[in-house]
Every structure is written in structure tokens, then in C-alpha cells.
PDB file of C-alpha atoms in Angstrom:
ATOM      1  CA  ASP A   1     149.234  70.783  80.359  1.00 82.00           C
ATOM      2  CA  SER A   2     145.599  70.281  78.194  1.00 85.00           C
ATOM      3  CA  GLY A   3     143.555  70.543  81.404  1.00 92.00           C
ATOM      4  CA  VAL A   4     142.233  66.690  81.643  1.00 96.00           C
ATOM      5  CA  THR A   5     143.911  63.569  84.099  1.00 97.00           C
ATOM      6  CA  GLN A   6     144.014  60.528  84.588  1.00 97.00           C
ATOM      7  CA  THR A   7     145.395  57.958  87.067  1.00 97.00           C
ATOM      8  CA  PRO A   8     147.163  56.173  87.574  1.00 97.00           C
ATOM      9  CA  LYS A   9     150.009  56.644  84.748  1.00 96.00           C
ATOM     10  CA  HIS A  10     150.878  53.042  84.699  1.00 96.00           C
ATOM     11  CA  LEU A  11     149.727  49.977  85.691  1.00 97.00           C
ATOM     12  CA  ILE A  12     151.215  46.793  85.652  1.00 97.00           C
ATOM     13  CA  THR A  13     148.903  43.446  86.406  1.00 97.00           C
ATOM     14  CA  ALA A  14     148.731  40.231  85.478  1.00 97.00           C
ATOM     15  CA  THR A  15     146.229  38.232  83.158  1.00 97.00           C
ATOM     16  CA  GLY A  16     142.847  38.175  84.142  1.00 97.00           C
ATOM     17  CA  GLN A  17     142.432  40.667  86.769  1.00 97.00           C
ATOM     18  CA  ARG A  18     140.599  43.433  86.841  1.00 98.00           C
ATOM     19  CA  VAL A  19     141.465  47.657  86.951  1.00 98.00           C
ATOM     20  CA  THR A  20     139.548  50.597  87.291  1.00 98.00           C
ATOM     21  CA  LEU A  21     141.634  54.121  85.115  1.00 98.00           C
ATOM     22  CA  ARG A  22     140.193  57.247  86.281  1.00 98.00           C
ATOM     23  CA  CYS A  23     139.502  60.100  84.161  1.00 98.00           C
ATOM     24  CA  SER A  24     139.067  64.014  84.951  1.00 98.00           C
ATOM     25  CA  PRO A  25     137.571  66.184  82.220  1.00 96.00           C
ATOM     26  CA  ARG A  26     138.227  69.816  82.389  1.00 95.00           C
ATOM     27  CA  SER A  27     136.912  72.052  83.744  1.00 93.00           C
ATOM     28  CA  GLY A  28     133.156  72.986  82.157  1.00 89.00           C
ATOM     29  CA  ASP A  29     133.492  69.901  79.924  1.00 93.00           C
ATOM     30  CA  LEU A  30     130.544  67.781  80.079  1.00 92.00           C
ATOM     31  CA  SER A  31     131.881  65.427  77.241  1.00 92.00           C
ATOM     32  CA  VAL A  32     134.627  62.320  77.861  1.00 94.00           C
ATOM     33  CA  TYR A  33     135.553  60.220  75.236  1.00 93.00           C
ATOM     34  CA  TRP A  34     138.366  56.683  75.947  1.00 96.00           C
ATOM     35  CA  TYR A  35     140.574  55.677  73.505  1.00 95.00           C
ATOM     36  CA  GLN A  36     142.565  52.480  73.672  1.00 96.00           C
ATOM     37  CA  GLN A  37     146.284  52.684  71.798  1.00 94.00           C
ATOM     38  CA  SER A  38     148.150  49.678  70.971  1.00 91.00           C
ATOM     39  CA  LEU A  39     151.241  49.018  68.549  1.00 83.00           C
ATOM     40  CA  ASP A  40     149.351  46.270  66.425  1.00 81.00           C
ATOM     41  CA  GLN A  41     145.689  49.104  66.157  1.00 80.00           C
ATOM     42  CA  GLY A  42     146.438  52.465  66.538  1.00 86.00           C
ATOM     43  CA  LEU A  43     144.002  54.213  67.856  1.00 90.00           C
ATOM     44  CA  GLN A  44     140.082  53.456  68.435  1.00 92.00           C
ATOM     45  CA  PHE A  45     137.921  55.223  69.785  1.00 91.00           C
ATOM     46  CA  LEU A  46     135.838  53.190  72.744  1.00 94.00           C
ATOM     47  CA  ILE A  47     132.924  55.033  74.281  1.00 94.00           C
ATOM     48  CA  HIS A  48     131.458  58.396  74.620  1.00 92.00           C
ATOM     49  CA  TYR A  49     129.888  59.528  77.755  1.00 93.00           C
ATOM     50  CA  TYR A  50     128.130  63.418  77.712  1.00 91.00           C
ATOM     51  CA  ASN A  51     126.626  64.390  81.250  1.00 93.00           C
ATOM     52  CA  GLY A  52     126.397  60.409  82.973  1.00 94.00           C
ATOM     53  CA  GLU A  53     124.977  59.576  79.724  1.00 94.00           C
ATOM     54  CA  GLU A  54     126.767  57.002  77.232  1.00 93.00           C
ATOM     55  CA  ARG A  55     126.369  58.462  73.926  1.00 89.00           C
ATOM     56  CA  ALA A  56     128.379  56.424  71.555  1.00 88.00           C
ATOM     57  CA  LYS A  57     130.217  53.028  71.408  1.00 90.00           C
ATOM     58  CA  GLY A  58     132.993  52.505  69.511  1.00 89.00           C
ATOM     59  CA  ASN A  59     135.216  49.005  69.545  1.00 82.00           C
ATOM     60  CA  ILE A  60     134.598  48.641  73.448  1.00 91.00           C
ATOM     61  CA  LEU A  61     135.033  44.937  73.957  1.00 94.00           C
ATOM     62  CA  GLU A  62     132.119  43.276  76.411  1.00 95.00           C
ATOM     63  CA  ARG A  63     134.842  43.142  79.183  1.00 97.00           C
ATOM     64  CA  PHE A  64     135.798  46.750  79.748  1.00 97.00           C
ATOM     65  CA  SER A  65     132.987  49.361  80.651  1.00 96.00           C
ATOM     66  CA  ALA A  66     132.549  52.844  81.895  1.00 97.00           C
ATOM     67  CA  GLN A  67     130.770  55.519  83.557  1.00 97.00           C
ATOM     68  CA  GLN A  68     130.943  58.792  83.976  1.00 97.00           C
ATOM     69  CA  PHE A  69     129.534  60.234  87.600  1.00 97.00           C
ATOM     70  CA  PRO A  70     127.672  63.535  88.625  1.00 96.00           C
ATOM     71  CA  ASP A  71     130.959  65.218  89.376  1.00 95.00           C
ATOM     72  CA  LEU A  72     131.789  64.225  85.259  1.00 96.00           C
ATOM     73  CA  HIS A  73     134.804  62.632  86.175  1.00 97.00           C
ATOM     74  CA  SER A  74     134.734  58.680  84.094  1.00 98.00           C
ATOM     75  CA  GLU A  75     136.450  55.883  85.559  1.00 98.00           C
ATOM     76  CA  LEU A  76     137.023  53.117  82.227  1.00 98.00           C
ATOM     77  CA  ASN A  77     136.562  49.347  83.582  1.00 98.00           C
ATOM     78  CA  LEU A  78     139.314  46.502  82.167  1.00 98.00           C
ATOM     79  CA  SER A  79     138.101  42.969  83.522  1.00 97.00           C
ATOM     80  CA  SER A  80     139.915  39.775  82.468  1.00 97.00           C
ATOM     81  CA  LEU A  81     142.500  41.027  81.461  1.00 97.00           C
ATOM     82  CA  GLU A  82     144.402  39.486  78.598  1.00 96.00           C
ATOM     83  CA  LEU A  83     147.695  40.464  76.971  1.00 96.00           C
ATOM     84  CA  GLY A  84     146.732  41.932  74.426  1.00 94.00           C
ATOM     85  CA  ASP A  85     144.760  44.332  76.607  1.00 96.00           C
ATOM     86  CA  SER A  86     148.390  45.704  77.204  1.00 96.00           C
ATOM     87  CA  ALA A  87     147.856  49.233  75.321  1.00 96.00           C
ATOM     88  CA  LEU A  88     147.835  53.213  76.018  1.00 96.00           C
ATOM     89  CA  TYR A  89     144.793  54.223  77.506  1.00 97.00           C
ATOM     90  CA  PHE A  90     143.460  58.457  76.455  1.00 96.00           C
ATOM     91  CA  CYS A  91     140.691  60.058  78.417  1.00 96.00           C
ATOM     92  CA  ALA A  92     139.509  63.416  76.110  1.00 94.00           C
ATOM     93  CA  SER A  93     137.093  65.536  77.204  1.00 94.00           C
ATOM     94  CA  SER A  94     135.419  68.869  75.668  1.00 90.00           C
ATOM     95  CA  ASN A  95     132.241  71.042  76.308  1.00 83.00           C
ATOM     96  CA  GLN A  96     129.903  69.557  73.601  1.00 72.00           C
ATOM     97  CA  ILE A  97     127.428  66.656  73.061  1.00 65.00           C
ATOM     98  CA  LEU A  98     128.821  66.373  69.473  1.00 60.00           C
ATOM     99  CA  GLY A  99     132.156  64.811  67.683  1.00 53.00           C
ATOM    100  CA  TYR A 100     132.810  67.691  66.270  1.00 57.00           C
ATOM    101  CA  ASN A 101     134.447  69.683  68.467  1.00 71.00           C
ATOM    102  CA  GLU A 102     138.011  70.110  69.333  1.00 80.00           C
ATOM    103  CA  GLN A 103     138.541  67.296  72.721  1.00 87.00           C
ATOM    104  CA  PHE A 104     141.299  67.890  75.286  1.00 91.00           C
ATOM    105  CA  PHE A 105     143.814  64.473  75.774  1.00 93.00           C
ATOM    106  CA  GLY A 106     144.753  63.303  79.177  1.00 95.00           C
ATOM    107  CA  PRO A 107     148.518  62.083  79.130  1.00 94.00           C
ATOM    108  CA  GLY A 108     147.253  58.889  79.307  1.00 95.00           C
ATOM    109  CA  THR A 109     147.197  55.550  81.191  1.00 97.00           C
ATOM    110  CA  ARG A 110     149.499  53.170  80.227  1.00 96.00           C
ATOM    111  CA  LEU A 111     148.426  49.297  80.742  1.00 97.00           C
ATOM    112  CA  THR A 112     150.900  46.492  81.166  1.00 97.00           C
ATOM    113  CA  VAL A 113     149.460  43.244  81.375  1.00 97.00           C
ATOM    114  CA  LEU A 114     151.584  40.278  82.214  1.00 95.00           C
TER     115      LEU A 114
ATOM    116  CA  LYS B   1     138.976  47.910  55.798  1.00 64.00           C
ATOM    117  CA  ASN B   2     139.805  51.324  56.622  1.00 83.00           C
ATOM    118  CA  GLU B   3     137.726  54.710  56.795  1.00 89.00           C
ATOM    119  CA  VAL B   4     140.706  56.775  56.781  1.00 94.00           C
ATOM    120  CA  GLU B   5     143.930  56.782  55.483  1.00 95.00           C
ATOM    121  CA  GLN B   6     146.810  58.360  55.759  1.00 96.00           C
ATOM    122  CA  SER B   7     150.483  59.000  54.011  1.00 95.00           C
ATOM    123  CA  PRO B   8     153.198  58.961  54.012  1.00 97.00           C
ATOM    124  CA  GLN B   9     154.110  56.825  57.000  1.00 95.00           C
ATOM    125  CA  ASN B  10     157.035  57.900  57.789  1.00 96.00           C
ATOM    126  CA  LEU B  11     158.879  60.724  56.738  1.00 97.00           C
ATOM    127  CA  THR B  12     162.477  62.862  57.508  1.00 97.00           C
ATOM    128  CA  ALA B  13     163.355  66.528  56.572  1.00 97.00           C
ATOM    129  CA  GLN B  14     165.953  68.088  56.753  1.00 97.00           C
ATOM    130  CA  GLU B  15     164.959  71.205  59.033  1.00 97.00           C
ATOM    131  CA  GLY B  16     163.652  74.104  57.224  1.00 97.00           C
ATOM    132  CA  GLU B  17     161.924  71.919  54.527  1.00 97.00           C
ATOM    133  CA  PHE B  18     158.212  72.444  53.658  1.00 97.00           C
ATOM    134  CA  ILE B  19     156.479  69.513  54.488  1.00 97.00           C
ATOM    135  CA  THR B  20     152.591  67.843  53.708  1.00 98.00           C
ATOM    136  CA  ILE B  21     150.960  64.494  55.026  1.00 98.00           C
ATOM    137  CA  ASN B  22     147.743  63.410  53.702  1.00 98.00           C
ATOM    138  CA  CYS B  23     144.908  62.483  54.768  1.00 97.00           C
ATOM    139  CA  SER B  24     142.061  60.599  52.607  1.00 97.00           C
ATOM    140  CA  TYR B  25     138.686  59.804  54.749  1.00 94.00           C
ATOM    141  CA  SER B  26     135.953  57.155  53.173  1.00 92.00           C
ATOM    142  CA  VAL B  27     132.717  57.807  55.426  1.00 84.00           C
ATOM    143  CA  GLY B  28     130.789  61.010  55.619  1.00 82.00           C
ATOM    144  CA  ILE B  29     131.778  63.302  58.217  1.00 80.00           C
ATOM    145  CA  SER B  30     131.035  66.075  60.848  1.00 79.00           C
ATOM    146  CA  ALA B  31     134.807  66.776  61.439  1.00 87.00           C
ATOM    147  CA  LEU B  32     138.118  66.284  60.494  1.00 92.00           C
ATOM    148  CA  HIS B  33     140.686  66.685  63.332  1.00 93.00           C
ATOM    149  CA  TRP B  34     144.927  66.664  63.079  1.00 96.00           C
ATOM    150  CA  LEU B  35     146.313  65.385  66.153  1.00 95.00           C
ATOM    151  CA  GLN B  36     149.792  65.539  66.648  1.00 96.00           C
ATOM    152  CA  GLN B  37     152.122  62.706  69.962  1.00 94.00           C
ATOM    153  CA  HIS B  38     155.107  62.909  70.532  1.00 89.00           C
ATOM    154  CA  PRO B  39     157.695  60.735  72.121  1.00 83.00           C
ATOM    155  CA  GLY B  40     156.296  60.655  75.596  1.00 78.00           C
ATOM    156  CA  GLY B  41     152.888  59.891  73.540  1.00 79.00           C
ATOM    157  CA  GLY B  42     150.818  62.995  74.861  1.00 88.00           C
ATOM    158  CA  ILE B  43     148.024  64.179  71.934  1.00 92.00           C
ATOM    159  CA  VAL B  44     147.543  66.889  71.348  1.00 92.00           C
ATOM    160  CA  SER B  45     144.810  68.526  68.437  1.00 91.00           C
ATOM    161  CA  LEU B  46     146.274  70.596  66.577  1.00 93.00           C
ATOM    162  CA  PHE B  47     143.559  71.325  64.154  1.00 92.00           C
ATOM    163  CA  MET B  48     139.894  70.301  64.086  1.00 90.00           C
ATOM    164  CA  LEU B  49     138.166  71.688  60.324  1.00 90.00           C
ATOM    165  CA  SER B  50     135.148  70.672  58.328  1.00 88.00           C
ATOM    166  CA  SER B  51     135.570  73.319  55.626  1.00 90.00           C
ATOM    167  CA  GLY B  52     138.421  75.191  54.056  1.00 93.00           C
ATOM    168  CA  LYS B  53     141.736  75.558  55.560  1.00 95.00           C
ATOM    169  CA  LYS B  54     143.585  76.901  58.432  1.00 94.00           C
ATOM    170  CA  LYS B  55     146.272  78.674  59.951  1.00 95.00           C
ATOM    171  CA  HIS B  56     148.653  77.823  62.982  1.00 93.00           C
ATOM    172  CA  GLY B  57     151.899  79.072  63.364  1.00 95.00           C
ATOM    173  CA  ARG B  58     153.848  77.573  60.572  1.00 97.00           C
ATOM    174  CA  LEU B  59     150.741  74.684  60.819  1.00 97.00           C
ATOM    175  CA  ILE B  60     148.262  74.846  57.808  1.00 97.00           C
ATOM    176  CA  ALA B  61     145.222  71.978  57.155  1.00 97.00           C
ATOM    177  CA  THR B  62     142.842  72.610  54.376  1.00 97.00           C
ATOM    178  CA  ILE B  63     140.441  70.196  53.071  1.00 96.00           C
ATOM    179  CA  ASN B  64     138.639  69.444  50.528  1.00 95.00           C
ATOM    180  CA  ILE B  65     134.694  67.877  51.454  1.00 92.00           C
ATOM    181  CA  GLN B  66     134.355  66.751  47.929  1.00 93.00           C
ATOM    182  CA  GLU B  67     137.410  64.575  47.240  1.00 94.00           C
ATOM    183  CA  LYS B  68     137.437  63.445  51.117  1.00 94.00           C
ATOM    184  CA  HIS B  69     140.700  64.868  51.306  1.00 96.00           C
ATOM    185  CA  SER B  70     143.161  66.563  54.012  1.00 97.00           C
ATOM    186  CA  SER B  71     146.516  68.145  54.133  1.00 98.00           C
ATOM    187  CA  LEU B  72     148.510  69.216  56.572  1.00 98.00           C
ATOM    188  CA  HIS B  73     151.863  71.085  56.100  1.00 98.00           C
ATOM    189  CA  ILE B  74     154.589  72.071  58.560  1.00 97.00           C
ATOM    190  CA  THR B  75     156.503  75.355  56.796  1.00 96.00           C
ATOM    191  CA  ALA B  76     160.098  76.096  57.428  1.00 96.00           C
ATOM    192  CA  SER B  77     159.740  72.563  59.524  1.00 96.00           C
ATOM    193  CA  HIS B  78     161.967  72.223  63.020  1.00 96.00           C
ATOM    194  CA  PRO B  79     163.610  69.384  64.711  1.00 96.00           C
ATOM    195  CA  ARG B  80     160.548  69.935  67.435  1.00 94.00           C
ATOM    196  CA  ASP B  81     158.103  68.879  65.241  1.00 96.00           C
ATOM    197  CA  SER B  82     159.589  65.699  65.499  1.00 96.00           C
ATOM    198  CA  ALA B  83     157.032  63.298  66.509  1.00 96.00           C
ATOM    199  CA  VAL B  84     153.155  61.582  64.747  1.00 96.00           C
ATOM    200  CA  TYR B  85     150.698  63.381  63.122  1.00 97.00           C
ATOM    201  CA  ILE B  86     147.610  61.286  63.177  1.00 96.00           C
ATOM    202  CA  CYS B  87     143.860  62.481  61.134  1.00 96.00           C
ATOM    203  CA  ALA B  88     141.047  61.333  63.122  1.00 93.00           C
ATOM    204  CA  VAL B  89     137.248  62.150  61.471  1.00 91.00           C
ATOM    205  CA  GLY B  90     134.533  61.982  63.727  1.00 83.00           C
ATOM    206  CA  GLY B  91     131.379  60.769  61.258  1.00 76.00           C
ATOM    207  CA  ASN B  92     128.379  62.361  60.830  1.00 71.00           C
ATOM    208  CA  THR B  93     126.554  61.102  62.771  1.00 69.00           C
ATOM    209  CA  GLY B  94     128.500  63.233  65.243  1.00 57.00           C
ATOM    210  CA  ASN B  95     129.085  60.110  67.627  1.00 66.00           C
ATOM    211  CA  GLN B  96     131.979  57.830  66.102  1.00 78.00           C
ATOM    212  CA  PHE B  97     135.580  58.858  65.404  1.00 84.00           C
ATOM    213  CA  TYR B  98     137.865  57.259  63.309  1.00 89.00           C
ATOM    214  CA  PHE B  99     141.723  57.203  63.056  1.00 92.00           C
ATOM    215  CA  GLY B 100     144.553  56.778  60.666  1.00 93.00           C
ATOM    216  CA  THR B 101     147.731  54.711  61.721  1.00 92.00           C
ATOM    217  CA  GLY B 102     149.628  58.358  62.079  1.00 94.00           C
ATOM    218  CA  THR B 103     152.577  59.827  60.053  1.00 96.00           C
ATOM    219  CA  SER B 104     156.161  59.665  62.127  1.00 96.00           C
ATOM    220  CA  LEU B 105     157.516  62.872  61.257  1.00 97.00           C
ATOM    221  CA  THR B 106     161.374  63.466  62.120  1.00 97.00           C
ATOM    222  CA  VAL B 107     162.922  66.533  61.160  1.00 97.00           C
ATOM    223  CA  ILE B 108     166.737  66.409  60.977  1.00 97.00           C
ATOM    224  CA  PRO B 109     169.096  69.610  62.086  1.00 95.00           C
TER     225      PRO B 109
END
């Protein structure tokens, strides 16, 4: 158990819908990272938050947005969903601001868009 | 163009064999990570290294910064080592990550 929690575990929805994925980092970790893992693209970095502020963006679509709240949990919002958004979405946390520190991964949320 | 290349893509080994997985990258990095993903999907960070060599149990990771290359070695492989091993690099701005496509390892008893 990494100490990182993600909800829900599974999510099935329809095209055009909007969903919210939630991540709670390990106690004391200020950084949260979001990743997408699809069958054809592998793992991709989406976005990084540190202590409530966005620090870096990767391959995140404009239809996707994220935020980190004062209690340090983070939410990833996916809107106008398309079939191609079906993937595993992981969050990870670390106790540092920069990327050269160990990250602890949550169990992931499996999103299926029908 | 992939910033991180792994080889081989698939690997089957007999229990007890010595295994090597390779990772080459093309960007300047702050650190390189080796991750393990089991069939259930969960990801575990095995190593994070920016120079030299690290060892944890039967796992050894090395990195050569000049050659932009890292290797993950598994000694005395065991069926429970069967998983996908993913190489990831943190860019030297500290705020970008690039992933290899993974090496799927199957260890046969």
C-alpha cells in the first residue's frame, strides 16, 4: 500500500459526459502528479501540482483540467469525453517540488467511455 | 520521436536466470526511475537514480549519464518478478516526465 488513494476504482460513462477523478496523496506529500495510461500511448504525464499550485503541464488535453485543494487532495476533471479517453488514470505523490524524487503511485482509476 | 526507448519489449526467462532490461533516453534528465507494473495494474517505484548504481534485494539498477543509458538487472529471477518494467525520466527542468513503452517480463517456473 503506497498510501496514495484514488476514487473511484472504476468508472463507466458515455461519450460527451464529464467525470471527476479524485486523488489523496500520502500524508505529508505536497506534490501530486496525474498520469494517463492507454493501450496505444502507454504512460503519459498530464499535470503536476505542488501545494495547490500548478507546476508543470504535460500532454493534457484542453478538455481536461485539474486542481489541488488546501487539504492537498487533487481532482482531475475530464469533460466532453471521447472513446479515446478510455484509459487508466494514475496519480502519484511525492514530498518534493521537483521531479527527481521518488513518487508513490495510487492504484489508478479505470475509465471506460462507451 | 520517443524520448525514452526500452529494450526488449518482451522477455521470457526461466526461473533463476539473470535478466537485463535496457533504457536509453535522449533528453537531459534530473533523474531516472524504474517502475514495476503488475498485471493488476498497480505501479510501484523500484529505483530512482541520477548516477551510479543502486541495489535492492535481487534488483540492481545502473545509469551511465554520459551514454544516456540505464539498465535494470534481476538476479535469480522468480515467477513473481513477472510484470511490466517501465523506465521513466524526469527532465532536467524537474517538471516533465517521459516514459518508455515498458518491457513485459514473464518468468517461467
